[in-house]
Amino acid sequence: MSRWGTWAGCLAPVLLIVVEATRAGQSRPGDEPSPARAVAARTAIDRFVASYCLECHDADARTAGLALDDLDTAAVGKNAEAWEKVVRRLAARQMPPGHRRRPSEAEFNAIVSAIASGLDRAAAEHPNPGRTGTFRRLNRTEYQNAIRDLLAIDIDASALLPPDESSRGFDNITVGDLSPTLLDRYLSAAQKISRLAMGSTGRSPGGETFRIRADITQEEHVEGLPIGTRGGALITYLFPRGGEYEIRLRLARDRNEHVEGLREPHELVVLVDRETRATFTVTPPRTEAEHQTADAHLRARIRVAAGPHQVGVAFVKPSSSLLETKRQPYQAHYNMHRHPRITPALYQVSITGPHGPSEQEETPSRRRLLVRRPTGPEDEEACARQILTTLVRRAYRRPVTEADLRKPMELYGEARRDGDFEAGIEMALSAVLVNPQFLFRIETDPPGASAGSVYRLSDIQLASRLSFFLWSSIPDDELLDLAERGELGRPEVLRAQVRRMLADSRSQSLVTNFASQWLHLRNLESITPDLRLFPDFDDNLRQAFRRETELMFEEVVREDRSVLDLIAPDHTYLNERLARHYGIPHVNGSRFRRVDLGTDQVRGGLLRQGSVLMVTSYATRTSPVIRGKWVLENLLGTPPPPPPANVPALKDNTVSSSLSVRERLAQHRANPACAGCHNRMDPVGFALENFDAVGRWRALEEGRPVDATGGLPDGSRFEGVVGLERALLRRPELFVRTLSEKLLTFALGRGVEPYDAPAVRRIVREASERGNRFSSIVEAIATSTPFLMRRAE
């Protein structure tokens, strides 16, 4: 190593390109520099190193994780992976470290531009789109949506299939296998779904029980139920046939098996599609035995037409007393020891039936499936063939061959001989739903493709990629029609389809599936803060946290706003429960609505929302480490490396409880093995210390003013969440790049690799030219090399 030290070794090759491009007149990075220019470049490097690198130490090089001394600066494309790491670190201003003397912004931009242009040029000459798995099983969300769009049935896939493992932040990546146990679950699911679709029933009445979470407070109105009611539940249920169904209710009990909150008579109503179908009155038990039978009479048999219906159960709410409201310091009421229920609550709803005679009636699923009805016995086989041809085309997402129909038609014939026409269709449907052509997304190389060669996807393959990206579901008929005619791959047609699909209600999956995983909203379900420290937390607040963030992201998608609006908008979405938690007045009722915020409000963007703040905290306290890591990974795209082995976790019981979190974390930063990463993560998280573990604003911690001074790895320093947001918006391309990479990962079902970086830079450029609107990012992804092409194996 030369006298310049290790950082000189890292930066010298970089600066050779920049100086050659900017001072010695080189027109294109990657050209062979002349000897005179090389001498001039080396002299310039000497001056730069003397200014910035003499004091660097070996630890800095280890932190950087780069050793570029042997790289060929005249042909960056030959070492693209290493150069992409250089570009990424320089773009994030992580080279050289923030505590060293640093180049100017102009020098940084020149370095990044010079290297990136050479890498982009090399990628254009030799495209590498990467390779997705040949077989990728539909994950649980995709399966649920596919059934919805194929058969017009809304199922709960979580009750039928096990959860999928996540990788690279998403659960649609490690889905290449199908174990025997999982196959059994798919077989059972197919049989149940086929019966629901056709409206067939077993020998005895079927049914389902819906249980309400124990930590839900049921003192106020539930959105979707009539005004003037409180608590209860709203359930979407598919009644397979028209007939008489029994609905049975049970009330919540405490650990002593006493009905909670039942101190005076209360009235319950059962509604179907908001129409009252049964009314009950529950009275306070007078003896121990009456607690066991207090809800025994809460059952009713009602006639319901076949098809999906909204079943509601709620208590009639008496008028609220202002005095009574003031006497209740907390909103949460479900814990018998700390904040017991004031009024009775619903525990579960059971629906069984049909009982007695029932009728086969038209339902959305039957209309979707039975595209033709037989006119007589002689017409049944032709009718079945047409029904199955339409079904298989949609299910397999491609044109149908005679081989595709052979097995379903055989099974139809066998079931028809033992039953009727609809029994045959039901059996064939079950076979289609367990066929690998439905359960797997299959991308095979074209005949004759040599290993390592690059080819463009067929329009049929492109249709599936696009639909599972934007809808997490199967292509619709319009998309398949375009693909079969070979028109989908035309740029203008593809962009038009992207815009159409974003405007479709099925793009809601980008909110509930993509954003839920990107922003870690799914983790909310597994987090419960310490109720001794946060006694006002309940599932109502948890779901409000989630809904606020979903509505904010949905607004960006629906209104095609700039994605930067996620960082610092001037409004948010609240209902009364969440507004009270945040201390925002004049928001009443269970309905979420847009609330414009003043300049002095502490709410707004992602970093101010309870969802993000809680999933990045511990049960008892905030975690600047987790919060800092979350920002670096999900907003800036520069996650820290994994912690070194054998490094102990920070133990709260070994330090004084009177110390602030900042003072406790100083212990980790004092450990050389920890300092490298914690010096990057902790300052980012410190900027959010004004928010506690459940997202409430605080000015004091342990009786002392909160120190929310923070910083980014680029060396910038700021105060609080406002400063952090401004720092993020000063370099908007970093956030846009990170979101683009997350979307590309989700779209491809594989991680973004260094060879994808030129495509990502193109996506970011196109988005910038169109105001960073959400649709501009999605369109650029849909027309990118990794999305349209594939490498043969």
Short mmCIF file of N, CA and C in Angstrom, two decimals, residues 285-417:
data_model
loop_
_atom_site.label_atom_id
_atom_site.label_comp_id
_atom_site.label_asym_id
_atom_site.label_seq_id
_atom_site.Cartn_x
_atom_site.Cartn_y
_atom_site.Cartn_z
N PRO A 285 -76.24 -11.25 34.80
CA PRO A 285 -76.42 -12.50 35.55
C PRO A 285 -76.56 -12.20 37.04
N ARG A 286 -77.43 -12.98 37.71
CA ARG A 286 -77.62 -12.79 39.14
C ARG A 286 -76.86 -13.82 39.96
N THR A 287 -76.48 -14.92 39.32
CA THR A 287 -75.74 -15.98 40.02
C THR A 287 -74.55 -16.41 39.18
N GLU A 288 -73.69 -17.19 39.79
CA GLU A 288 -72.53 -17.73 39.08
C GLU A 288 -72.96 -18.57 37.89
N ALA A 289 -74.00 -19.35 38.08
CA ALA A 289 -74.45 -20.23 37.00
C ALA A 289 -75.00 -19.44 35.82
N GLU A 290 -75.62 -18.31 36.09
CA GLU A 290 -76.20 -17.52 35.01
C GLU A 290 -75.15 -16.89 34.10
N HIS A 291 -73.92 -16.76 34.61
CA HIS A 291 -72.84 -16.27 33.74
C HIS A 291 -72.59 -17.26 32.60
N GLN A 292 -72.82 -18.54 32.88
CA GLN A 292 -72.57 -19.54 31.85
C GLN A 292 -73.67 -19.56 30.80
N THR A 293 -74.86 -19.12 31.16
CA THR A 293 -75.99 -19.19 30.23
C THR A 293 -76.49 -17.82 29.79
N ALA A 294 -75.74 -16.77 30.13
CA ALA A 294 -76.20 -15.41 29.83
C ALA A 294 -76.39 -15.18 28.33
N ASP A 295 -75.62 -15.88 27.50
CA ASP A 295 -75.73 -15.69 26.04
C ASP A 295 -76.25 -16.93 25.32
N ALA A 296 -76.80 -17.86 26.08
CA ALA A 296 -77.27 -19.11 25.46
C ALA A 296 -78.41 -18.86 24.48
N HIS A 297 -79.17 -17.78 24.69
CA HIS A 297 -80.32 -17.51 23.82
C HIS A 297 -79.94 -16.69 22.58
N LEU A 298 -78.66 -16.37 22.43
CA LEU A 298 -78.25 -15.51 21.31
C LEU A 298 -78.03 -16.35 20.05
N ARG A 299 -79.12 -16.87 19.55
CA ARG A 299 -79.08 -17.63 18.30
C ARG A 299 -80.38 -17.38 17.54
N ALA A 300 -80.23 -17.34 16.22
CA ALA A 300 -81.41 -17.09 15.38
C ALA A 300 -81.23 -17.79 14.06
N ARG A 301 -82.35 -18.29 13.53
CA ARG A 301 -82.34 -18.87 12.19
C ARG A 301 -83.01 -17.89 11.24
N ILE A 302 -82.27 -17.55 10.19
CA ILE A 302 -82.79 -16.57 9.24
C ILE A 302 -82.58 -17.10 7.83
N ARG A 303 -83.44 -16.66 6.93
CA ARG A 303 -83.30 -17.09 5.54
C ARG A 303 -82.43 -16.08 4.80
N VAL A 304 -81.45 -16.61 4.05
CA VAL A 304 -80.51 -15.76 3.33
C VAL A 304 -80.39 -16.29 1.90
N ALA A 305 -80.36 -15.39 0.94
CA ALA A 305 -80.16 -15.78 -0.45
C ALA A 305 -78.71 -16.20 -0.67
N ALA A 306 -78.48 -17.04 -1.66
CA ALA A 306 -77.11 -17.49 -1.95
C ALA A 306 -76.25 -16.33 -2.41
N GLY A 307 -74.96 -16.45 -2.12
CA GLY A 307 -74.01 -15.43 -2.55
C GLY A 307 -73.34 -14.74 -1.38
N PRO A 308 -72.43 -13.82 -1.66
CA PRO A 308 -71.73 -13.11 -0.59
C PRO A 308 -72.62 -12.04 0.04
N HIS A 309 -72.58 -11.96 1.36
CA HIS A 309 -73.37 -10.97 2.09
C HIS A 309 -72.54 -10.43 3.25
N GLN A 310 -72.90 -9.22 3.69
CA GLN A 310 -72.28 -8.60 4.85
C GLN A 310 -73.13 -8.92 6.08
N VAL A 311 -72.57 -9.72 6.99
CA VAL A 311 -73.24 -10.06 8.23
C VAL A 311 -72.69 -9.17 9.34
N GLY A 312 -73.56 -8.41 9.95
CA GLY A 312 -73.14 -7.50 11.01
C GLY A 312 -73.78 -7.87 12.34
N VAL A 313 -73.00 -7.74 13.40
CA VAL A 313 -73.52 -7.93 14.76
C VAL A 313 -73.06 -6.73 15.57
N ALA A 314 -73.97 -6.07 16.28
CA ALA A 314 -73.59 -4.87 17.01
C ALA A 314 -74.52 -4.68 18.20
N PHE A 315 -74.06 -3.90 19.17
CA PHE A 315 -74.87 -3.50 20.31
C PHE A 315 -75.50 -2.14 20.00
N VAL A 316 -76.73 -1.96 20.43
CA VAL A 316 -77.35 -0.65 20.32
C VAL A 316 -76.68 0.27 21.34
N LYS A 317 -76.21 1.41 20.87
CA LYS A 317 -75.42 2.30 21.73
C LYS A 317 -76.32 3.34 22.39
N PRO A 318 -76.30 3.43 23.72
CA PRO A 318 -77.04 4.52 24.37
C PRO A 318 -76.33 5.84 24.13
N SER A 319 -77.04 6.93 24.33
CA SER A 319 -76.43 8.24 24.13
C SER A 319 -75.27 8.43 25.08
N SER A 320 -74.19 9.05 24.58
CA SER A 320 -72.98 9.22 25.38
C SER A 320 -73.14 10.42 26.31
N SER A 321 -72.68 10.26 27.51
CA SER A 321 -72.68 11.35 28.48
C SER A 321 -71.34 12.04 28.45
N LEU A 322 -71.36 13.37 28.36
CA LEU A 322 -70.10 14.12 28.37
C LEU A 322 -69.35 13.89 29.66
N LEU A 323 -70.07 13.84 30.78
CA LEU A 323 -69.42 13.60 32.06
C LEU A 323 -68.76 12.23 32.08
N GLU A 324 -69.48 11.23 31.57
CA GLU A 324 -68.93 9.87 31.55
C GLU A 324 -67.68 9.80 30.68
N THR A 325 -67.69 10.53 29.57
CA THR A 325 -66.51 10.56 28.70
C THR A 325 -65.31 11.15 29.42
N LYS A 326 -65.55 12.21 30.15
CA LYS A 326 -64.44 12.86 30.86
C LYS A 326 -63.88 11.96 31.95
N ARG A 327 -64.70 11.11 32.50
CA ARG A 327 -64.24 10.26 33.60
C ARG A 327 -63.44 9.07 33.12
N GLN A 328 -63.35 8.87 31.81
CA GLN A 328 -62.61 7.74 31.26
C GLN A 328 -61.27 8.24 30.72
N PRO A 329 -60.17 8.03 31.45
CA PRO A 329 -58.89 8.58 31.00
C PRO A 329 -58.29 7.83 29.82
N TYR A 330 -58.73 6.59 29.57
CA TYR A 330 -58.15 5.79 28.50
C TYR A 330 -59.22 5.39 27.50
N GLN A 331 -58.78 5.18 26.25
CA GLN A 331 -59.67 4.70 25.21
C GLN A 331 -59.76 3.18 25.19
N ALA A 332 -58.71 2.50 25.66
CA ALA A 332 -58.67 1.04 25.63
C ALA A 332 -59.47 0.46 26.79
N HIS A 333 -60.34 -0.51 26.47
CA HIS A 333 -61.12 -1.20 27.51
C HIS A 333 -61.26 -2.65 27.10
N TYR A 334 -60.36 -3.48 27.57
CA TYR A 334 -60.47 -4.91 27.31
C TYR A 334 -59.72 -5.73 28.36
N ASN A 335 -58.94 -5.09 29.21
CA ASN A 335 -58.11 -5.79 30.19
C ASN A 335 -58.82 -5.75 31.54
N MET A 336 -59.19 -6.92 32.07
CA MET A 336 -60.02 -6.96 33.27
C MET A 336 -59.32 -6.39 34.49
N HIS A 337 -57.98 -6.39 34.50
CA HIS A 337 -57.26 -5.92 35.69
C HIS A 337 -56.98 -4.42 35.63
N ARG A 338 -56.63 -3.90 34.46
CA ARG A 338 -56.23 -2.49 34.39
C ARG A 338 -57.37 -1.61 33.88
N HIS A 339 -57.95 -1.99 32.75
CA HIS A 339 -59.00 -1.18 32.16
C HIS A 339 -60.10 -2.11 31.69
N PRO A 340 -60.92 -2.59 32.62
CA PRO A 340 -61.95 -3.56 32.25
C PRO A 340 -63.00 -2.96 31.33
N ARG A 341 -63.70 -3.85 30.66
CA ARG A 341 -64.75 -3.40 29.74
C ARG A 341 -65.86 -2.71 30.53
N ILE A 342 -66.33 -1.61 29.98
CA ILE A 342 -67.43 -0.87 30.59
C ILE A 342 -68.76 -1.50 30.22
N THR A 343 -68.82 -2.05 29.02
CA THR A 343 -70.04 -2.67 28.51
C THR A 343 -69.69 -4.03 27.93
N PRO A 344 -70.67 -4.91 27.72
CA PRO A 344 -70.36 -6.24 27.17
C PRO A 344 -69.81 -6.15 25.75
N ALA A 345 -69.09 -7.19 25.36
CA ALA A 345 -68.44 -7.24 24.05
C ALA A 345 -68.71 -8.58 23.39
N LEU A 346 -68.64 -8.58 22.07
CA LEU A 346 -68.83 -9.79 21.29
C LEU A 346 -67.55 -10.61 21.27
N TYR A 347 -67.68 -11.93 21.46
CA TYR A 347 -66.51 -12.81 21.46
C TYR A 347 -66.40 -13.59 20.14
N GLN A 348 -67.52 -14.15 19.67
CA GLN A 348 -67.47 -14.89 18.41
C GLN A 348 -68.84 -14.96 17.77
N VAL A 349 -68.81 -15.18 16.46
CA VAL A 349 -70.02 -15.35 15.65
C VAL A 349 -69.88 -16.67 14.89
N SER A 350 -70.87 -17.53 15.03
CA SER A 350 -70.88 -18.80 14.29
C SER A 350 -72.03 -18.80 13.31
N ILE A 351 -71.74 -19.20 12.06
CA ILE A 351 -72.77 -19.28 11.01
C ILE A 351 -72.77 -20.71 10.50
N THR A 352 -73.92 -21.36 10.56
CA THR A 352 -74.04 -22.74 10.07
C THR A 352 -75.25 -22.84 9.16
N GLY A 353 -75.20 -23.78 8.24
CA GLY A 353 -76.33 -23.98 7.34
C GLY A 353 -75.87 -24.40 5.95
N PRO A 354 -76.82 -24.56 5.05
CA PRO A 354 -78.25 -24.36 5.26
C PRO A 354 -78.90 -25.52 6.00
N HIS A 355 -79.92 -25.18 6.81
CA HIS A 355 -80.70 -26.17 7.54
C HIS A 355 -82.01 -26.40 6.79
N GLY A 356 -82.31 -27.65 6.56
CA GLY A 356 -83.54 -27.97 5.85
C GLY A 356 -83.39 -27.77 4.36
N PRO A 357 -84.53 -27.60 3.66
CA PRO A 357 -84.49 -27.45 2.20
C PRO A 357 -83.70 -26.20 1.79
N SER A 358 -82.97 -26.31 0.68
CA SER A 358 -82.21 -25.18 0.15
C SER A 358 -82.33 -25.17 -1.36
N GLU A 359 -82.05 -24.00 -1.94
CA GLU A 359 -82.19 -23.83 -3.38
C GLU A 359 -80.86 -23.42 -4.00
N GLN A 360 -80.61 -23.94 -5.19
CA GLN A 360 -79.46 -23.51 -5.97
C GLN A 360 -79.81 -22.18 -6.64
N GLU A 361 -79.16 -21.13 -6.25
CA GLU A 361 -79.46 -19.80 -6.77
C GLU A 361 -78.24 -19.22 -7.46
N GLU A 362 -78.47 -18.22 -8.27
CA GLU A 362 -77.37 -17.60 -9.00
C GLU A 362 -76.49 -16.79 -8.04
N THR A 363 -75.20 -16.94 -8.21
CA THR A 363 -74.23 -16.20 -7.42
C THR A 363 -73.18 -15.64 -8.37
N PRO A 364 -72.39 -14.65 -7.93
CA PRO A 364 -71.32 -14.13 -8.80
C PRO A 364 -70.36 -15.22 -9.27
N SER A 365 -70.07 -16.20 -8.41
CA SER A 365 -69.13 -17.25 -8.80
C SER A 365 -69.72 -18.16 -9.88
N ARG A 366 -70.99 -18.49 -9.77
CA ARG A 366 -71.62 -19.34 -10.79
C ARG A 366 -71.71 -18.61 -12.12
N ARG A 367 -72.03 -17.31 -12.06
CA ARG A 367 -72.07 -16.55 -13.32
C ARG A 367 -70.69 -16.45 -13.95
N ARG A 368 -69.66 -16.32 -13.12
CA ARG A 368 -68.30 -16.22 -13.64
C ARG A 368 -67.84 -17.54 -14.25
N LEU A 369 -68.21 -18.65 -13.64
CA LEU A 369 -67.71 -19.96 -14.05
C LEU A 369 -68.55 -20.57 -15.17
N LEU A 370 -69.85 -20.55 -15.03
CA LEU A 370 -70.73 -21.23 -15.98
C LEU A 370 -71.06 -20.29 -17.13
N VAL A 371 -70.12 -20.16 -18.05
CA VAL A 371 -70.28 -19.22 -19.17
C VAL A 371 -71.30 -19.74 -20.19
N ARG A 372 -71.68 -21.00 -20.03
CA ARG A 372 -72.70 -21.58 -20.92
C ARG A 372 -73.45 -22.64 -20.14
N ARG A 373 -74.76 -22.74 -20.37
CA ARG A 373 -75.59 -23.75 -19.69
C ARG A 373 -76.09 -24.76 -20.72
N PRO A 374 -76.08 -26.05 -20.39
CA PRO A 374 -76.54 -27.06 -21.37
C PRO A 374 -78.04 -26.96 -21.61
N THR A 375 -78.42 -27.15 -22.84
CA THR A 375 -79.84 -27.13 -23.21
C THR A 375 -80.49 -28.50 -23.05
N GLY A 376 -79.66 -29.52 -22.91
CA GLY A 376 -80.16 -30.88 -22.74
C GLY A 376 -79.01 -31.83 -22.53
N PRO A 377 -79.31 -33.11 -22.25
CA PRO A 377 -78.23 -34.08 -22.01
C PRO A 377 -77.24 -34.18 -23.16
N GLU A 378 -77.72 -34.05 -24.39
CA GLU A 378 -76.82 -34.19 -25.54
C GLU A 378 -75.89 -33.00 -25.68
N ASP A 379 -76.19 -31.90 -25.01
CA ASP A 379 -75.39 -30.68 -25.12
C ASP A 379 -74.39 -30.55 -23.97
N GLU A 380 -74.44 -31.47 -23.02
CA GLU A 380 -73.65 -31.28 -21.79
C GLU A 380 -72.14 -31.35 -22.05
N GLU A 381 -71.67 -32.30 -22.84
CA GLU A 381 -70.23 -32.44 -23.03
C GLU A 381 -69.65 -31.23 -23.76
N ALA A 382 -70.34 -30.74 -24.78
CA ALA A 382 -69.86 -29.55 -25.50
C ALA A 382 -69.87 -28.33 -24.58
N CYS A 383 -70.91 -28.26 -23.76
CA CYS A 383 -71.00 -27.15 -22.81
C CYS A 383 -69.87 -27.22 -21.80
N ALA A 384 -69.60 -28.42 -21.28
CA ALA A 384 -68.51 -28.59 -20.32
C ALA A 384 -67.17 -28.21 -20.95
N ARG A 385 -66.96 -28.60 -22.20
CA ARG A 385 -65.70 -28.27 -22.87
C ARG A 385 -65.54 -26.75 -22.99
N GLN A 386 -66.61 -26.05 -23.32
CA GLN A 386 -66.50 -24.59 -23.45
C GLN A 386 -66.24 -23.94 -22.09
N ILE A 387 -66.93 -24.42 -21.06
CA ILE A 387 -66.71 -23.88 -19.71
C ILE A 387 -65.27 -24.09 -19.28
N LEU A 388 -64.76 -25.30 -19.48
CA LEU A 388 -63.40 -25.61 -19.03
C LEU A 388 -62.36 -24.91 -19.89
N THR A 389 -62.62 -24.72 -21.16
CA THR A 389 -61.67 -23.99 -22.01
C THR A 389 -61.52 -22.56 -21.52
N THR A 390 -62.64 -21.92 -21.22
CA THR A 390 -62.58 -20.55 -20.69
C THR A 390 -61.87 -20.52 -19.35
N LEU A 391 -62.19 -21.48 -18.48
CA LEU A 391 -61.58 -21.54 -17.15
C LEU A 391 -60.08 -21.77 -17.24
N VAL A 392 -59.67 -22.74 -18.04
CA VAL A 392 -58.25 -23.09 -18.13
C VAL A 392 -57.44 -21.95 -18.73
N ARG A 393 -57.98 -21.28 -19.71
CA ARG A 393 -57.25 -20.13 -20.29
C ARG A 393 -56.96 -19.08 -19.23
N ARG A 394 -57.94 -18.76 -18.42
CA ARG A 394 -57.73 -17.76 -17.37
C ARG A 394 -56.82 -18.30 -16.27
N ALA A 395 -57.01 -19.56 -15.89
CA ALA A 395 -56.24 -20.13 -14.78
C ALA A 395 -54.78 -20.34 -15.14
N TYR A 396 -54.52 -20.86 -16.36
CA TYR A 396 -53.15 -21.13 -16.78
C TYR A 396 -52.50 -19.91 -17.43
N ARG A 397 -53.28 -18.90 -17.71
CA ARG A 397 -52.77 -17.59 -18.17
C ARG A 397 -52.09 -17.68 -19.53
N ARG A 398 -52.69 -18.48 -20.42
CA ARG A 398 -52.12 -18.67 -21.77
C ARG A 398 -53.16 -19.37 -22.63
N PRO A 399 -52.90 -19.45 -23.95
CA PRO A 399 -53.83 -20.20 -24.82
C PRO A 399 -53.93 -21.66 -24.39
N VAL A 400 -55.07 -22.25 -24.64
CA VAL A 400 -55.35 -23.61 -24.19
C VAL A 400 -55.01 -24.60 -25.29
N THR A 401 -54.39 -25.71 -24.88
CA THR A 401 -54.12 -26.80 -25.82
C THR A 401 -55.06 -27.97 -25.51
N GLU A 402 -55.13 -28.90 -26.44
CA GLU A 402 -55.97 -30.06 -26.23
C GLU A 402 -55.49 -30.88 -25.04
N ALA A 403 -54.17 -30.91 -24.83
CA ALA A 403 -53.62 -31.65 -23.68
C ALA A 403 -54.08 -31.04 -22.36
N ASP A 404 -54.26 -29.71 -22.32
CA ASP A 404 -54.71 -29.06 -21.10
C ASP A 404 -56.11 -29.52 -20.71
N LEU A 405 -56.95 -29.85 -21.69
CA LEU A 405 -58.34 -30.21 -21.42
C LEU A 405 -58.54 -31.69 -21.17
N ARG A 406 -57.54 -32.50 -21.52
CA ARG A 406 -57.75 -33.94 -21.48
C ARG A 406 -58.12 -34.43 -20.07
N LYS A 407 -57.32 -34.10 -19.07
CA LYS A 407 -57.58 -34.60 -17.71
C LYS A 407 -58.83 -33.97 -17.10
N PRO A 408 -59.03 -32.65 -17.18
CA PRO A 408 -60.28 -32.10 -16.64
C PRO A 408 -61.53 -32.71 -17.27
N MET A 409 -61.50 -32.98 -18.58
CA MET A 409 -62.67 -33.57 -19.22
C MET A 409 -62.86 -35.02 -18.75
N GLU A 410 -61.77 -35.75 -18.53
CA GLU A 410 -61.89 -37.11 -18.00
C GLU A 410 -62.56 -37.10 -16.63
N LEU A 411 -62.09 -36.19 -15.76
CA LEU A 411 -62.67 -36.11 -14.41
C LEU A 411 -64.11 -35.63 -14.45
N TYR A 412 -64.40 -34.72 -15.37
CA TYR A 412 -65.80 -34.30 -15.54
C TYR A 412 -66.67 -35.51 -15.88
N GLY A 413 -66.20 -36.32 -16.82
CA GLY A 413 -67.00 -37.47 -17.25
C GLY A 413 -67.22 -38.46 -16.11
N GLU A 414 -66.18 -38.72 -15.31
CA GLU A 414 -66.32 -39.66 -14.20
C GLU A 414 -67.32 -39.15 -13.18
N ALA A 415 -67.21 -37.87 -12.81
CA ALA A 415 -68.14 -37.32 -11.82
C ALA A 415 -69.55 -37.20 -12.38
N ARG A 416 -69.65 -36.96 -13.68
CA ARG A 416 -70.99 -36.84 -14.30
C ARG A 416 -71.70 -38.17 -14.26
N ARG A 417 -70.97 -39.26 -14.43
CA ARG A 417 -71.62 -40.57 -14.41
C ARG A 417 -72.20 -40.89 -13.03
#
